[in-house]
Amino acid sequence: MGKARLVVVATVLAGMVGLTGCLEDTSVSTTGTTAGSAQGAAANGSTGAPAGKPGSAAGGAKQAQYGEVLEVRKGGDVAATLSVAAPKPVASFFGGASKPTSGPAFATFIVSFSSQKQGFNVNPFDFFVRTPEGARVQPTFGCEPAFNAATLGAGEKFQGCLTVDVAHGNLVYTSSLFDSASLVEWPGF
């Protein structure tokens, strides 16, 4: 009986260690460059300063511009770069079968990551739009190629289309399904 309890305790502890590895301290800072004309609008007014700690003054989120290339740091090391193109309105998807419920069009964003470390995770649910009323709107199905969840290898690039059923708001990146603290926020659309 004692041996079985030891195995259970060891398994729980191993799971907790694995989970805490996913919850490394994450921050975002600018690289001072833009993703180029194919990616979106040029950045303007970037400060180059790293984002504040989550939960600090002004929400702790770095204010970014569409097309700006950002560094995502995990545990102090650059894990990936991230860029988001300015949103485009799309009236419907799937031959008109899917229409927005929150306004005249869906908001669609092209999101690009370039991993610097093995095992960098991307997930569409790390992004949401905060409406002017303060509601949180998660991504939905829509544009292709869709931005899906993936684990990237070192040097691997990943790009996909993120669709949100919302008329206006600010795009927000949290970097973790388990973290509600905003790391980056892009201007309202």
C-alpha positions as YAML, in Angstrom:
chain: A
units: angstrom
residues:
- id: 1
  name: MET
  ca: [0.00, 0.00, 0.00]
- id: 2
  name: GLY
  ca: [2.83, 2.43, 0.84]
- id: 3
  name: LYS
  ca: [4.49, 1.79, -2.53]
- id: 4
  name: ALA
  ca: [1.26, 2.61, -4.43]
- id: 5
  name: ARG
  ca: [0.93, 5.93, -2.58]
- id: 6
  name: LEU
  ca: [4.54, 6.77, -3.39]
- id: 7
  name: VAL
  ca: [3.90, 6.11, -7.09]
- id: 8
  name: VAL
  ca: [0.78, 8.34, -7.03]
- id: 9
  name: VAL
  ca: [2.64, 11.17, -5.24]
- id: 10
  name: ALA
  ca: [5.58, 10.90, -7.66]
- id: 11
  name: THR
  ca: [3.22, 11.01, -10.65]
- id: 12
  name: VAL
  ca: [1.39, 14.09, -9.31]
- id: 13
  name: LEU
  ca: [4.68, 15.86, -8.61]
- id: 14
  name: ALA
  ca: [5.99, 15.03, -12.10]
- id: 15
  name: GLY
  ca: [2.80, 16.45, -13.60]
- id: 16
  name: MET
  ca: [3.15, 19.62, -11.56]
- id: 17
  name: VAL
  ca: [6.76, 20.06, -12.67]
- id: 18
  name: GLY
  ca: [5.68, 19.61, -16.30]
- id: 19
  name: LEU
  ca: [2.87, 22.14, -15.84]
- id: 20
  name: THR
  ca: [5.12, 24.73, -14.22]
- id: 21
  name: GLY
  ca: [7.49, 24.40, -17.18]
- id: 22
  name: CYS
  ca: [4.61, 25.63, -19.35]
- id: 23
  name: LEU
  ca: [4.07, 28.56, -17.03]
- id: 24
  name: GLU
  ca: [7.52, 30.13, -17.39]
- id: 25
  name: ASP
  ca: [7.72, 33.89, -16.88]
- id: 26
  name: THR
  ca: [6.76, 35.31, -20.28]
- id: 27
  name: SER
  ca: [7.34, 38.85, -21.53]
- id: 28
  name: VAL
  ca: [7.24, 40.66, -24.86]
- id: 29
  name: SER
  ca: [9.42, 43.45, -26.27]
- id: 30
  name: THR
  ca: [9.83, 45.10, -29.65]
- id: 31
  name: THR
  ca: [12.65, 44.38, -32.10]
- id: 32
  name: GLY
  ca: [12.27, 47.82, -33.70]
- id: 33
  name: THR
  ca: [11.49, 46.30, -37.11]
- id: 34
  name: THR
  ca: [8.36, 45.63, -39.13]
- id: 35
  name: ALA
  ca: [7.27, 42.47, -40.86]
- id: 36
  name: GLY
  ca: [7.24, 44.05, -44.32]
- id: 37
  name: SER
  ca: [4.53, 45.01, -46.77]
- id: 38
  name: ALA
  ca: [3.23, 41.45, -47.23]
- id: 39
  name: GLN
  ca: [2.63, 41.17, -43.48]
- id: 40
  name: GLY
  ca: [0.83, 44.45, -42.81]
- id: 41
  name: ALA
  ca: [1.15, 48.10, -41.96]
- id: 42
  name: ALA
  ca: [4.47, 49.57, -40.84]
- id: 43
  name: ALA
  ca: [5.01, 50.16, -37.15]
- id: 44
  name: ASN
  ca: [5.09, 53.71, -35.92]
- id: 45
  name: GLY
  ca: [5.74, 55.09, -32.49]
- id: 46
  name: SER
  ca: [7.24, 51.94, -30.96]
- id: 47
  name: THR
  ca: [9.34, 52.58, -27.90]
- id: 48
  name: GLY
  ca: [11.57, 49.53, -27.86]
- id: 49
  name: ALA
  ca: [10.88, 49.12, -24.16]
- id: 50
  name: PRO
  ca: [9.93, 45.73, -22.79]
- id: 51
  name: ALA
  ca: [6.40, 45.18, -21.57]
- id: 52
  name: GLY
  ca: [5.66, 45.66, -17.90]
- id: 53
  name: LYS
  ca: [4.92, 42.80, -15.58]
- id: 54
  name: PRO
  ca: [1.43, 41.41, -15.99]
- id: 55
  name: GLY
  ca: [-0.97, 43.14, -13.64]
- id: 56
  name: SER
  ca: [1.17, 46.29, -13.36]
- id: 57
  name: ALA
  ca: [-0.01, 49.81, -14.19]
- id: 58
  name: ALA
  ca: [-1.83, 50.24, -17.51]
- id: 59
  name: GLY
  ca: [-2.65, 46.54, -17.47]
- id: 60
  name: GLY
  ca: [0.98, 45.49, -17.96]
- id: 61
  name: ALA
  ca: [0.44, 44.88, -21.68]
- id: 62
  name: LYS
  ca: [2.89, 46.21, -24.24]
- id: 63
  name: GLN
  ca: [1.16, 48.49, -26.72]
- id: 64
  name: ALA
  ca: [2.12, 47.26, -30.21]
- id: 65
  name: GLN
  ca: [1.42, 48.37, -33.76]
- id: 66
  name: TYR
  ca: [0.19, 46.09, -36.52]
- id: 67
  name: GLY
  ca: [3.14, 44.78, -38.56]
- id: 68
  name: GLU
  ca: [5.62, 45.35, -35.71]
- id: 69
  name: VAL
  ca: [7.95, 42.41, -34.98]
- id: 70
  name: LEU
  ca: [7.96, 41.51, -31.29]
- id: 71
  name: GLU
  ca: [10.18, 39.17, -29.26]
- id: 72
  name: VAL
  ca: [8.42, 36.69, -26.99]
- id: 73
  name: ARG
  ca: [10.71, 35.84, -24.06]
- id: 74
  name: LYS
  ca: [10.24, 32.81, -21.85]
- id: 75
  name: GLY
  ca: [12.36, 32.57, -18.75]
- id: 76
  name: GLY
  ca: [14.45, 35.54, -19.99]
- id: 77
  name: ASP
  ca: [15.43, 33.99, -23.34]
- id: 78
  name: VAL
  ca: [13.96, 34.88, -26.74]
- id: 79
  name: ALA
  ca: [11.65, 31.97, -27.55]
- id: 80
  name: ALA
  ca: [10.04, 33.39, -30.72]
- id: 81
  name: THR
  ca: [9.19, 36.48, -32.70]
- id: 82
  name: LEU
  ca: [5.58, 37.49, -33.35]
- id: 83
  name: SER
  ca: [3.91, 39.82, -35.83]
- id: 84
  name: VAL
  ca: [0.24, 40.53, -36.51]
- id: 85
  name: ALA
  ca: [-1.08, 42.20, -39.68]
- id: 86
  name: ALA
  ca: [-3.80, 44.85, -39.47]
- id: 87
  name: PRO
  ca: [-7.30, 43.35, -39.40]
- id: 88
  name: LYS
  ca: [-9.32, 42.94, -42.57]
- id: 89
  name: PRO
  ca: [-13.13, 42.84, -42.59]
- id: 90
  name: VAL
  ca: [-14.74, 39.75, -44.16]
- id: 91
  name: ALA
  ca: [-18.53, 39.72, -44.62]
- id: 92
  name: SER
  ca: [-18.98, 35.92, -44.58]
- id: 93
  name: PHE
  ca: [-17.29, 32.54, -44.87]
- id: 94
  name: PHE
  ca: [-18.17, 29.16, -46.36]
- id: 95
  name: GLY
  ca: [-20.14, 30.56, -49.30]
- id: 96
  name: GLY
  ca: [-22.26, 32.81, -47.08]
- id: 97
  name: ALA
  ca: [-23.20, 30.03, -44.65]
- id: 98
  name: SER
  ca: [-21.24, 31.69, -41.80]
- id: 99
  name: LYS
  ca: [-22.14, 35.34, -41.17]
- id: 100
  name: PRO
  ca: [-21.05, 37.56, -38.28]
- id: 101
  name: THR
  ca: [-23.45, 38.11, -35.38]
- id: 102
  name: SER
  ca: [-21.69, 41.15, -33.88]
- id: 103
  name: GLY
  ca: [-21.55, 43.52, -36.83]
- id: 104
  name: PRO
  ca: [-21.28, 43.79, -40.59]
- id: 105
  name: ALA
  ca: [-18.06, 41.74, -40.85]
- id: 106
  name: PHE
  ca: [-15.69, 39.35, -39.10]
- id: 107
  name: ALA
  ca: [-12.28, 40.75, -38.14]
- id: 108
  name: THR
  ca: [-9.46, 38.64, -39.63]
- id: 109
  name: PHE
  ca: [-5.78, 38.91, -38.68]
- id: 110
  name: ILE
  ca: [-2.70, 37.22, -40.19]
- id: 111
  name: VAL
  ca: [-0.57, 36.07, -37.23]
- id: 112
  name: SER
  ca: [3.07, 35.03, -37.79]
- id: 113
  name: PHE
  ca: [5.49, 33.36, -35.37]
- id: 114
  name: SER
  ca: [9.13, 32.40, -35.88]
- id: 115
  name: SER
  ca: [10.38, 30.04, -33.17]
- id: 116
  name: GLN
  ca: [13.88, 30.49, -31.75]
- id: 117
  name: LYS
  ca: [13.61, 27.55, -29.31]
- id: 118
  name: GLN
  ca: [12.53, 23.94, -29.65]
- id: 119
  name: GLY
  ca: [9.04, 23.29, -28.29]
- id: 120
  name: PHE
  ca: [7.50, 26.79, -28.59]
- id: 121
  name: ASN
  ca: [3.70, 26.44, -28.46]
- id: 122
  name: VAL
  ca: [1.27, 28.58, -30.45]
- id: 123
  name: ASN
  ca: [-2.49, 28.53, -29.98]
- id: 124
  name: PRO
  ca: [-5.31, 30.68, -31.42]
- id: 125
  name: PHE
  ca: [-6.87, 30.83, -27.95]
- id: 126
  name: ASP
  ca: [-3.83, 32.74, -26.67]
- id: 127
  name: PHE
  ca: [-5.46, 35.65, -28.56]
- id: 128
  name: PHE
  ca: [-8.77, 37.41, -27.96]
- id: 129
  name: VAL
  ca: [-10.43, 40.73, -28.76]
- id: 130
  name: ARG
  ca: [-11.44, 43.03, -25.91]
- id: 131
  name: THR
  ca: [-14.48, 45.06, -26.97]
- id: 132
  name: PRO
  ca: [-14.98, 48.72, -25.99]
- id: 133
  name: GLU
  ca: [-17.52, 47.43, -23.43]
- id: 134
  name: GLY
  ca: [-14.86, 45.17, -21.87]
- id: 135
  name: ALA
  ca: [-16.16, 41.84, -23.22]
- id: 136
  name: ARG
  ca: [-13.64, 39.15, -24.16]
- id: 137
  name: VAL
  ca: [-14.27, 37.56, -27.59]
- id: 138
  name: GLN
  ca: [-12.37, 34.37, -28.50]
- id: 139
  name: PRO
  ca: [-11.47, 33.35, -32.09]
- id: 140
  name: THR
  ca: [-13.88, 31.39, -34.26]
- id: 141
  name: PHE
  ca: [-13.72, 29.41, -37.52]
- id: 142
  name: GLY
  ca: [-13.38, 31.36, -40.73]
- id: 143
  name: CYS
  ca: [-10.49, 32.38, -42.94]
- id: 144
  name: GLU
  ca: [-7.93, 29.98, -44.37]
- id: 145
  name: PRO
  ca: [-5.24, 28.96, -43.74]
- id: 146
  name: ALA
  ca: [-6.57, 28.92, -40.20]
- id: 147
  name: PHE
  ca: [-4.33, 29.72, -37.26]
- id: 148
  name: ASN
  ca: [-4.25, 26.39, -35.41]
- id: 149
  name: ALA
  ca: [-2.43, 25.12, -32.33]
- id: 150
  name: ALA
  ca: [1.08, 23.79, -32.96]
- id: 151
  name: THR
  ca: [4.38, 23.07, -31.24]
- id: 152
  name: LEU
  ca: [7.25, 24.58, -33.23]
- id: 153
  name: GLY
  ca: [10.83, 23.42, -33.60]
- id: 154
  name: ALA
  ca: [13.81, 25.77, -33.40]
- id: 155
  name: GLY
  ca: [13.89, 27.98, -36.50]
- id: 156
  name: GLU
  ca: [10.40, 26.93, -37.62]
- id: 157
  name: LYS
  ca: [7.98, 29.56, -38.93]
- id: 158
  name: PHE
  ca: [4.21, 29.46, -38.52]
- id: 159
  name: GLN
  ca: [1.55, 31.68, -40.03]
- id: 160
  name: GLY
  ca: [-2.23, 31.53, -40.00]
- id: 161
  name: CYS
  ca: [-5.42, 33.52, -40.20]
- id: 162
  name: LEU
  ca: [-7.22, 34.36, -36.95]
- id: 163
  name: THR
  ca: [-10.96, 35.14, -37.24]
- id: 164
  name: VAL
  ca: [-12.99, 36.94, -34.57]
- id: 165
  name: ASP
  ca: [-16.75, 37.66, -34.66]
- id: 166
  name: VAL
  ca: [-16.62, 41.22, -33.35]
- id: 167
  name: ALA
  ca: [-17.19, 44.65, -34.93]
- id: 168
  name: HIS
  ca: [-14.69, 46.66, -32.81]
- id: 169
  name: GLY
  ca: [-12.04, 46.10, -30.18]
- id: 170
  name: ASN
  ca: [-8.38, 45.59, -29.38]
- id: 171
  name: LEU
  ca: [-6.53, 42.37, -30.20]
- id: 172
  name: VAL
  ca: [-4.76, 40.93, -27.11]
- id: 173
  name: TYR
  ca: [-2.07, 38.21, -26.75]
- id: 174
  name: THR
  ca: [-1.77, 36.28, -23.47]
- id: 175
  name: SER
  ca: [0.73, 33.51, -24.47]
- id: 176
  name: SER
  ca: [-0.96, 30.82, -22.39]
- id: 177
  name: LEU
  ca: [-4.36, 29.21, -22.03]
- id: 178
  name: PHE
  ca: [-3.73, 29.29, -18.26]
- id: 179
  name: ASP
  ca: [-2.73, 32.98, -18.07]
- id: 180
  name: SER
  ca: [-5.30, 35.77, -18.19]
- id: 181
  name: ALA
  ca: [-2.66, 38.53, -17.99]
- id: 182
  name: SER
  ca: [-2.34, 40.49, -21.22]
- id: 183
  name: LEU
  ca: [1.18, 40.63, -22.67]
- id: 184
  name: VAL
  ca: [0.53, 42.61, -25.87]
- id: 185
  name: GLU
  ca: [-2.36, 44.73, -27.05]
- id: 186
  name: TRP
  ca: [-2.81, 46.09, -30.58]
- id: 187
  name: PRO
  ca: [-4.82, 49.25, -31.44]
- id: 188
  name: GLY
  ca: [-8.59, 49.20, -31.71]
- id: 189
  name: PHE
  ca: [-10.19, 48.60, -35.07]
...
